[in-house]
Short mmCIF file of C-alpha atoms and ligand atoms in Angstrom, two decimals:
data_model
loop_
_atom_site.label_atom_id
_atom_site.label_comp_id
_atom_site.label_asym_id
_atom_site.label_seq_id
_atom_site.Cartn_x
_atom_site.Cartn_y
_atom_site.Cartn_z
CA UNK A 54 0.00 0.00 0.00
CA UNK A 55 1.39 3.80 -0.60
CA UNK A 56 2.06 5.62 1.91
CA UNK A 57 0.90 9.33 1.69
CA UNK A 58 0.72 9.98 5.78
CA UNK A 59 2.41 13.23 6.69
CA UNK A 60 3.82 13.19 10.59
CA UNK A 61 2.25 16.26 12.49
CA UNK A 62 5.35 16.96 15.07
CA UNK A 63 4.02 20.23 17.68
CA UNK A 64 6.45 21.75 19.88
CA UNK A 65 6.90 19.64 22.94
CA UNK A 66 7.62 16.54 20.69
CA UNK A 67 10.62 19.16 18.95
CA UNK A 68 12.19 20.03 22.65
CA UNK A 69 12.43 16.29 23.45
CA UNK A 70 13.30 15.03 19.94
CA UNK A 71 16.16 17.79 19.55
CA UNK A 72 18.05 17.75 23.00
CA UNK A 73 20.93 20.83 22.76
CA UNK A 74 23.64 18.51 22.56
CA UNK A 75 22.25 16.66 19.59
CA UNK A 76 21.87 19.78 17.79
CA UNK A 77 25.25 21.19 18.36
CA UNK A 78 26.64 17.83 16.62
CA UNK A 79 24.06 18.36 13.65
CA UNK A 80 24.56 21.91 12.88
CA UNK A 81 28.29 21.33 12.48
CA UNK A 82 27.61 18.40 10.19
CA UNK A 83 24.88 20.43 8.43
CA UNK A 84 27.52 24.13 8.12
CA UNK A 85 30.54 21.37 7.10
CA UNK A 86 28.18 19.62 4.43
CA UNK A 87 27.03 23.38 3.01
CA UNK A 88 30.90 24.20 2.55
CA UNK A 89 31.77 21.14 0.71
CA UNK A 90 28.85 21.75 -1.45
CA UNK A 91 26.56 19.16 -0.31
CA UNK A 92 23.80 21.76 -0.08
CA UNK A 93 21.64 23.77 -2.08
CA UNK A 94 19.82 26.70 -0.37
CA UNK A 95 18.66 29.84 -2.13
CA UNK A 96 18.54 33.47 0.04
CA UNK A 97 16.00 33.46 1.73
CA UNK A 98 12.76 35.04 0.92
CA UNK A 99 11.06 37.89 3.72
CA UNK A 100 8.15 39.40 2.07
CA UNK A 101 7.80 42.97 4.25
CA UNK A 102 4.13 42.74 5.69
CA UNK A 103 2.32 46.21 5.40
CA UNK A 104 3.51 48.81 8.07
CA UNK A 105 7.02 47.99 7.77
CA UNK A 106 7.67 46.12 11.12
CA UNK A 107 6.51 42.21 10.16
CA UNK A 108 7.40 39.92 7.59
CA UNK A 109 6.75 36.47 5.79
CA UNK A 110 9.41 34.83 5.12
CA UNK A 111 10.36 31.21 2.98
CA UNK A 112 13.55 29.39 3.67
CA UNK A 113 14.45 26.64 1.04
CA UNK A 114 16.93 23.91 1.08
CA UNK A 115 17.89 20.51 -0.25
CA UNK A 116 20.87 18.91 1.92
CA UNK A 117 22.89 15.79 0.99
CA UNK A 118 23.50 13.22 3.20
CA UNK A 119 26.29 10.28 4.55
CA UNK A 120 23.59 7.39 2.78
CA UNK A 121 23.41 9.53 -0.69
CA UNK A 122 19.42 10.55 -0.23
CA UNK A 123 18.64 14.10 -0.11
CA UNK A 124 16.38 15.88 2.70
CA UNK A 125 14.14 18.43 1.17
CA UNK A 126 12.32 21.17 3.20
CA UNK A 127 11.68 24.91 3.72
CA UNK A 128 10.47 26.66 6.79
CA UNK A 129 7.95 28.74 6.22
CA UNK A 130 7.34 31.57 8.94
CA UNK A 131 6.34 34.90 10.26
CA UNK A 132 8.53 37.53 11.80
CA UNK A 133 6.62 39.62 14.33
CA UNK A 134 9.07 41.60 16.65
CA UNK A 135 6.24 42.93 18.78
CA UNK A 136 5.14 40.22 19.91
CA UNK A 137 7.29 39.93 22.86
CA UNK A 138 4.73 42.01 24.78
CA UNK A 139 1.78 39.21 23.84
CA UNK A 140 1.14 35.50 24.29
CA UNK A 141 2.72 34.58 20.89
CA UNK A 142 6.26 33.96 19.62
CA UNK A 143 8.04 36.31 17.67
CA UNK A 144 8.63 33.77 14.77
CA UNK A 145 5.81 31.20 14.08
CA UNK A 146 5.55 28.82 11.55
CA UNK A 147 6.45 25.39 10.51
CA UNK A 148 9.47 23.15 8.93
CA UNK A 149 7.75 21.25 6.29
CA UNK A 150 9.97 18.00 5.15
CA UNK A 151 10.03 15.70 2.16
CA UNK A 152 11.61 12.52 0.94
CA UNK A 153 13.68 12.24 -2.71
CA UNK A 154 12.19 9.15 -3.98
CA UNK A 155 8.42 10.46 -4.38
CA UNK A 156 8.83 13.61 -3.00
CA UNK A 157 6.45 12.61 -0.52
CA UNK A 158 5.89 15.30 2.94
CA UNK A 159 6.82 13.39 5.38
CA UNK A 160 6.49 16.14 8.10
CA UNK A 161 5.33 19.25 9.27
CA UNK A 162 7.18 20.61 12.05
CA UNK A 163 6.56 23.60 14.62
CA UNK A 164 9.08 25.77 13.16
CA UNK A 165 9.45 28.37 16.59
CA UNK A 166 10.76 25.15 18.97
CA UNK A 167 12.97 24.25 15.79
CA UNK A 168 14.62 27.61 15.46
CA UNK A 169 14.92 28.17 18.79
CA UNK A 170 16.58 25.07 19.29
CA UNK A 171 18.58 25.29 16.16
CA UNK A 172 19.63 28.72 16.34
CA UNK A 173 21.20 28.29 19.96
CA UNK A 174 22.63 25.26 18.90
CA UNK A 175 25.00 26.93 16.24
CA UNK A 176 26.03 29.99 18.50
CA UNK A 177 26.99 26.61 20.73
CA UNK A 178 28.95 25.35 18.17
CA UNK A 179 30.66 28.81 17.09
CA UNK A 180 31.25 29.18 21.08
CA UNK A 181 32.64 25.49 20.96
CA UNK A 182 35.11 26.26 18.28
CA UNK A 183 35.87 29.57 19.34
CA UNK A 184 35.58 31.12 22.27
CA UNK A 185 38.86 30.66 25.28
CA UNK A 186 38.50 26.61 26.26
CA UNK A 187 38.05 27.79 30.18
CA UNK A 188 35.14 30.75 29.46
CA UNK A 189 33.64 30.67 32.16
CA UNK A 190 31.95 33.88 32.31
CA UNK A 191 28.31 34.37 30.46
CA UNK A 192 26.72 38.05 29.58
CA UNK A 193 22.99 37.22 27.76
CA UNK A 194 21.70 40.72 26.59
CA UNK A 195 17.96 39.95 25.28
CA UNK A 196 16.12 37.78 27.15
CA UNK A 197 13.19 36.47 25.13
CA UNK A 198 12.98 32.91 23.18
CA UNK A 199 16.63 32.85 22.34
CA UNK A 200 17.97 33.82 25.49
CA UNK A 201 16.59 30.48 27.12
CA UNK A 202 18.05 28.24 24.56
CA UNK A 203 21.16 30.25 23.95
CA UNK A 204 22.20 29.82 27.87
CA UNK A 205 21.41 26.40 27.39
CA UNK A 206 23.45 26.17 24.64
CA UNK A 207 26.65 27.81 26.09
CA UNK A 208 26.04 25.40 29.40
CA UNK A 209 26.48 22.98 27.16
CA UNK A 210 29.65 24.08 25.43
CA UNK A 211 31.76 25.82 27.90
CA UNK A 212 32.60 25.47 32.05
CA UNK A 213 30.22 28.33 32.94
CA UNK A 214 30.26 29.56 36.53
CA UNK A 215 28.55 33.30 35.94
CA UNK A 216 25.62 34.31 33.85
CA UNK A 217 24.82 37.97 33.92
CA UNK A 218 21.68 39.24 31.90
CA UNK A 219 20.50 42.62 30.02
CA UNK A 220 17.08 43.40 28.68
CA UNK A 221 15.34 46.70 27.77
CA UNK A 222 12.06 45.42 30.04
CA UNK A 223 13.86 44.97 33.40
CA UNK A 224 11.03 42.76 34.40
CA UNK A 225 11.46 40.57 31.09
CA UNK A 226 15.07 39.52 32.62
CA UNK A 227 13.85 39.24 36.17
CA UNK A 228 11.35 36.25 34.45
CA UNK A 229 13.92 35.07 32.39
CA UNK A 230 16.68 34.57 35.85
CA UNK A 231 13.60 32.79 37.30
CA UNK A 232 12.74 30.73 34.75
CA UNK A 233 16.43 29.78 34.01
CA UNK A 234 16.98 29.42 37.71
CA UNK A 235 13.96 26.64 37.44
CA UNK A 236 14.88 24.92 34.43
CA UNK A 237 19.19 25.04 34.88
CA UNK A 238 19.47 25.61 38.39
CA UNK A 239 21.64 28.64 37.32
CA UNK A 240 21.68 31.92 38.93
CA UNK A 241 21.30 34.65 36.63
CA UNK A 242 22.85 38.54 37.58
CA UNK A 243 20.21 40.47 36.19
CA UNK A 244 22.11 43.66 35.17
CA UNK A 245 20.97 47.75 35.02
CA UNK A 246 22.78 48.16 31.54
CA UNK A 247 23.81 46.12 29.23
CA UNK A 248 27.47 47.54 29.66
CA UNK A 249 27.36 46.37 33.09
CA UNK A 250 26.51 42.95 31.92
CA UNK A 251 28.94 42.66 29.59
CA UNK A 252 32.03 44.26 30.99
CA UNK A 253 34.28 41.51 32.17
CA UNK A 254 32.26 38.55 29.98
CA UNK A 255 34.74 36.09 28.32
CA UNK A 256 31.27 34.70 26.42
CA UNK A 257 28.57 37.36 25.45
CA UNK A 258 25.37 36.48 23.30
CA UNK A 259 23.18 39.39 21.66
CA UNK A 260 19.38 38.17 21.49
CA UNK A 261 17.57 41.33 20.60
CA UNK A 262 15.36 42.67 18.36
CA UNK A 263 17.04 46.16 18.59
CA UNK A 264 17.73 47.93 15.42
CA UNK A 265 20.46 49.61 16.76
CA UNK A 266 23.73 48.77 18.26
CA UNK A 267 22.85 47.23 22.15
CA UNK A 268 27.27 46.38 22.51
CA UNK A 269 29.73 48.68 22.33
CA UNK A 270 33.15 47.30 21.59
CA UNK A 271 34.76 49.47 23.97
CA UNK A 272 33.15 47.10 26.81
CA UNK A 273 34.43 43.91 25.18
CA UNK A 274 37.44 42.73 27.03
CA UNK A 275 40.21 41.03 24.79
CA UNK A 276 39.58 37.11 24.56
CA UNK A 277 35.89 37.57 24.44
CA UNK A 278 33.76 35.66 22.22
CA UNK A 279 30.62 37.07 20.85
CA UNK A 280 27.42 35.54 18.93
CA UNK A 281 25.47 38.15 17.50
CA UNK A 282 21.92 36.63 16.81
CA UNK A 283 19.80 39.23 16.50
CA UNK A 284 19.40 41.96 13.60
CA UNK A 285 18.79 40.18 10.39
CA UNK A 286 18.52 42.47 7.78
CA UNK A 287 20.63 44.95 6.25
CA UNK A 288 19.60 48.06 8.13
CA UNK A 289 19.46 46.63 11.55
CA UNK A 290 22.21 46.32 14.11
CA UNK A 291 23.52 45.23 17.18
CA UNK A 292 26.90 46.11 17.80
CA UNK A 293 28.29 49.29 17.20
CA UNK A 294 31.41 49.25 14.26
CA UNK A 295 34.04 49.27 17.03
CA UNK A 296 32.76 46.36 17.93
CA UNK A 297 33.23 44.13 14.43
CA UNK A 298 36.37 46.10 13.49
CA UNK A 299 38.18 44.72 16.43
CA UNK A 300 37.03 40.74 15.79
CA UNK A 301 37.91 38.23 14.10
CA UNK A 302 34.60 37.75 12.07
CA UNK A 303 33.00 34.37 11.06
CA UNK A 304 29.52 34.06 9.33
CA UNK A 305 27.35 30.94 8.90
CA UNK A 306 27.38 31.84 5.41
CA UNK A 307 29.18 34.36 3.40
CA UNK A 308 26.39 35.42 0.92
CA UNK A 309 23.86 35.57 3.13
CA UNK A 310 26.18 38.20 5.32
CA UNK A 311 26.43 40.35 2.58
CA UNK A 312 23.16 40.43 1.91
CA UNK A 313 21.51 40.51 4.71
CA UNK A 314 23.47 41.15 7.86
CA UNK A 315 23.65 44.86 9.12
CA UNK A 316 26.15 44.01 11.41
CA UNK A 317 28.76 43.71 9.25
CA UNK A 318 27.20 45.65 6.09
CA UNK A 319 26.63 48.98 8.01
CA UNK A 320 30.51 49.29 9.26
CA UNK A 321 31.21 47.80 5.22
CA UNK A 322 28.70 50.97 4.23
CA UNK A 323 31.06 53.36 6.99
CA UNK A 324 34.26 51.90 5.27
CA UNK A 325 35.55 50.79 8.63
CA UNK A 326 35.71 47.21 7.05
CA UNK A 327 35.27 45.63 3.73
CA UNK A 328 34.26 41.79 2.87
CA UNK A 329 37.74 40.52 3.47
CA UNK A 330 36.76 41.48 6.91
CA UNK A 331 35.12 38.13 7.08
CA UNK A 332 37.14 35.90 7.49
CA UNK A 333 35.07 32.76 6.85
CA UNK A 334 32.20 30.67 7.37
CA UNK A 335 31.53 28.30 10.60
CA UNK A 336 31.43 25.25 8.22
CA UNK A 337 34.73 26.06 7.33
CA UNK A 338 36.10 25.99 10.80
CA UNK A 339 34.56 23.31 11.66
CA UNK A 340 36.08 21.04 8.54
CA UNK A 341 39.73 23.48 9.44
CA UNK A 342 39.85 24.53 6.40
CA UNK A 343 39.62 28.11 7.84
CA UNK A 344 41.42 29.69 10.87
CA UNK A 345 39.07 30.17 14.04
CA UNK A 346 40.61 31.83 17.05
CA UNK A 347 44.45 32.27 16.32
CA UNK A 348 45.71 34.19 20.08
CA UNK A 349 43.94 33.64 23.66
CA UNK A 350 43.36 37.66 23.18
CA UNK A 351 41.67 37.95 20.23
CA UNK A 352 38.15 39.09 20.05
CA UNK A 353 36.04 36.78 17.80
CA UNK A 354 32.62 37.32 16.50
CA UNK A 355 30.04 35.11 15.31
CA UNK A 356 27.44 36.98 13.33
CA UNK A 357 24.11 34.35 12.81
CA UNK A 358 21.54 34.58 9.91
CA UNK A 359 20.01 31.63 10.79
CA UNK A 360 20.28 29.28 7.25
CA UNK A 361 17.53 26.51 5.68
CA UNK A 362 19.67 23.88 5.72
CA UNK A 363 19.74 24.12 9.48
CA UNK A 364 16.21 23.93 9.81
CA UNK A 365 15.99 20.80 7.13
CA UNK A 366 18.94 19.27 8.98
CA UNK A 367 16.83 19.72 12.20
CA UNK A 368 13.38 18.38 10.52
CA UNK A 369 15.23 15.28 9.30
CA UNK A 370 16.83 14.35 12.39
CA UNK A 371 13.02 15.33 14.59
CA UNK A 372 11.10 12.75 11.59
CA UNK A 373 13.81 9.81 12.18
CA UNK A 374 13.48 9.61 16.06
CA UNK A 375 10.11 10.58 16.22
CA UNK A 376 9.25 7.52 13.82
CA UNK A 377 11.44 5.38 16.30
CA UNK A 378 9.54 6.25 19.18
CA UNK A 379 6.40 7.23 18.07
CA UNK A 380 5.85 10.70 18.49
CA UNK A 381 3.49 12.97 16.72
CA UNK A 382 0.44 12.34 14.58
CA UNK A 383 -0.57 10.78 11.24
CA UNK A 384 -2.60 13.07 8.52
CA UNK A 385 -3.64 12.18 5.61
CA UNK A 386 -3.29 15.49 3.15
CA UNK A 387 -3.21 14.18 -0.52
CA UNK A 388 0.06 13.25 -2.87
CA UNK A 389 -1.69 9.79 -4.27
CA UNK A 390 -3.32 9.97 -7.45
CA UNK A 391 -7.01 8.49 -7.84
CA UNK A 392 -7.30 4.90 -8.38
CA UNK A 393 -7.67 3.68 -12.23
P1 NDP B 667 11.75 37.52 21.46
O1 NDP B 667 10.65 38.33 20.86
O2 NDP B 667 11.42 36.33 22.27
O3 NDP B 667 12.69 38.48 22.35
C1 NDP B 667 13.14 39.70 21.80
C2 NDP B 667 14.09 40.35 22.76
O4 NDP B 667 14.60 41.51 22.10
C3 NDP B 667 13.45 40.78 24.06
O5 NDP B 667 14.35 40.52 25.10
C4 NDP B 667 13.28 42.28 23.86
O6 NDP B 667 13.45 43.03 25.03
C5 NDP B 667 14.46 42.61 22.98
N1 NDP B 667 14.24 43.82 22.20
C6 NDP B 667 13.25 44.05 21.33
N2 NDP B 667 13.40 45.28 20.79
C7 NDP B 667 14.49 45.82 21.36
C8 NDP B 667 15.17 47.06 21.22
N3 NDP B 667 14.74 47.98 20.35
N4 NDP B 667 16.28 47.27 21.95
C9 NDP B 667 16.74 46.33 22.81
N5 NDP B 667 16.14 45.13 22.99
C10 NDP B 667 15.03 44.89 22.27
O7 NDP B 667 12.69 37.13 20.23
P2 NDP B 667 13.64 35.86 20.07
O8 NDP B 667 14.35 35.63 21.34
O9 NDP B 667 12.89 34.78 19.42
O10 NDP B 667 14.66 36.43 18.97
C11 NDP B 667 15.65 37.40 19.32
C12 NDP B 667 16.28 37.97 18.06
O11 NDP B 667 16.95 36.92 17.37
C13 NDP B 667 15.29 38.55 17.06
O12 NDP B 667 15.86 39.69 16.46
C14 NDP B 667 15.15 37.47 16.02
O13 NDP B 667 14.76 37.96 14.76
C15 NDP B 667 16.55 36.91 16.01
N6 NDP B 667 16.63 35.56 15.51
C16 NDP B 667 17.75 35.18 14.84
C17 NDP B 667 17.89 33.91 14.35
C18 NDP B 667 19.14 33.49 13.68
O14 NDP B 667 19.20 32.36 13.19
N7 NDP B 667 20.17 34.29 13.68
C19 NDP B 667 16.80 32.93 14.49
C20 NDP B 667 15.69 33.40 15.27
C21 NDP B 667 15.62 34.68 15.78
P3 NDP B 667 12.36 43.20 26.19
O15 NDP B 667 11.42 42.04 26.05
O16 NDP B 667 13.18 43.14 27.42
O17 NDP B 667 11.73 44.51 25.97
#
């Protein structure tokens, strides 16, 4: 009999089926595999919703993997910055997945858990390959959805003792040191300003939605390393130029940077830096072919897009151990032609 069941997979089945660790190890398969080529992922696609703020956005991608079969999928999702003062997440959407034989869906995936999840996971792996081995010292400025998973992620990857914590709604960090306290046992500093949060950090994550720079490079001590998450289009930043100028940069992926990333196009713009600023992507530090931290001093940067093939890598890897274990539900939604 064909088989034309889709796998419904919400977001509680997504936090158990994609534990941090796991992650870490597939986004550094997923950024190695785009650099060799074994990917194909178009720029994305945000649609600007009317009034400027909100978007619509499609993310693509077909990745390669070790048995030869290709996982197909796009997220599909919408960007809605103010919704940090409501009930709903600021992205929402799903991961839809497909097989290469039929090109069958096999899934349909909550895309916020996913790129929460996923997102964390590769400022993990950037912090794993390039921040000082004994960080142990944690600034989180932002503390919405990606502030959770990103201290989870930097628990996972580094010896952290201290976790200090900036956001514009004092109250928003005050729920995020409780909740973290809860879920990691970790106390969190919550901090007046983000300078005083970051001043001293040897690990420092920016989870905003500010459009302007929330870290000044002259608070970045040498050694630090930073993963700049937020600000994902061209006119939006986080960190000031003083801040990129003095790093060694790394991207997830070159031509997404230059196209989209306002971190590093606004100092390009200033002609503090140019391209060769960049010094390469995190797939290519994770195969070696590229340089990561060179001195215990240096200052290295991460900037994060957030790429397709990390949320198909992610989808594939939810579908196989949810089908071992059962998760999810079965929907029938078409893909068979009518019986002769
Ligand atoms: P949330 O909506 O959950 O949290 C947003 C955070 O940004 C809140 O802490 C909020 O502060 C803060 N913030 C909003 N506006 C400003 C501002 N003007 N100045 C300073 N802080 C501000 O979002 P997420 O945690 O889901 O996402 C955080 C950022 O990461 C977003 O920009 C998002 O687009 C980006 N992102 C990047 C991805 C990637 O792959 N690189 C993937 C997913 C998200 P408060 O609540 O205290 O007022």
């Amino acid at each position: 009999m064909p088989d034309a069941r889709t796998l419904i997979v919400p977001s509680a089945d997504v936090e158990r089926l994609l534990p941090m660790p796991a992650c870490i190890d597939l986004m550094a398969d997923a950024l190695a595999a785009t650099v060799r080529g074994d990917a194909v992922q178009p720029l994305r696609q945000m649609l600007k919703l009317p009034g400027g703020r909100n978007a619509f956005g499609v993310m693509p991608a077909v990745l390669g993997g070790a048995d030869g079969s290709n996982a197909i999928g796009a997220k599909i999702i919408t960007v809605f910055p103010g919704n940090d003062a409501t009930p709903y997440d600021s992205h929402i959407g799903v991961v839809l997945y497909f097989e290469d034989t039929s090109g069958r869906m096999l899934a349909i995936i909550d895309a916020s858990s996913v790129t929460a999840i996923r997102t964390a996971a590769v400022s993990g792996l950037a912090t794993r390959l390039l921040a000082v081995a004994h960080a142990c010292d944690l600034a989180i400025i932002g503390a919405g959805m990606q502030a959770m998973t990103h201290l989870e992620a930097m628990l996972a990857v580094r010896p952290i003792t201290r976790v200090r914590s900036w956001s514009r709604t004092a109250a928003r960090s005050a729920a995020f040191a409780r909740r973290a306290q809860q879920r990691f046992g970790v106390t969190v500093e919550v901090c007046e300003s983000a300078e005083s949060a970051v001043r001293g950090a040897q690990v420092v994550c920016t989870v905003t939605a500010a459009r302007e720079p929330v870290l000044l490079g002259e608070w970045l001590s040498p050694g630090v390393h930073v993963n700049a998450v937020g600000a994902c289009v061209p006119t939006a930043r986080e960190l000031d130029t003083r801040a990129v100028v003095q790093s060694r940069l790394f991207v997830d992926r070159r031509e997404s940077a230059m196209a989209e990333a306002g971190d590093v196009l606004i100092p390009c713009r200033e002609g503090a830096i140019d391209e060769s600023h960049v010094l390469g992507e995190l797939g290519a530090v994770v195969t070696g072919t590229v340089r990561g931290r060179e001195h215990d001093d240096d200052r290295t940067l991460f900037k994060s897009l957030g790429l397709a093939v990390e949320d198909v890598a992610a989808a594939r890897f939810i579908y196989e151990r949810a089908l071992a274990d059962g998760s999810g539900t079965w929907m029938t939604i078409g893909g068979l032609r009518p019986a002769d």
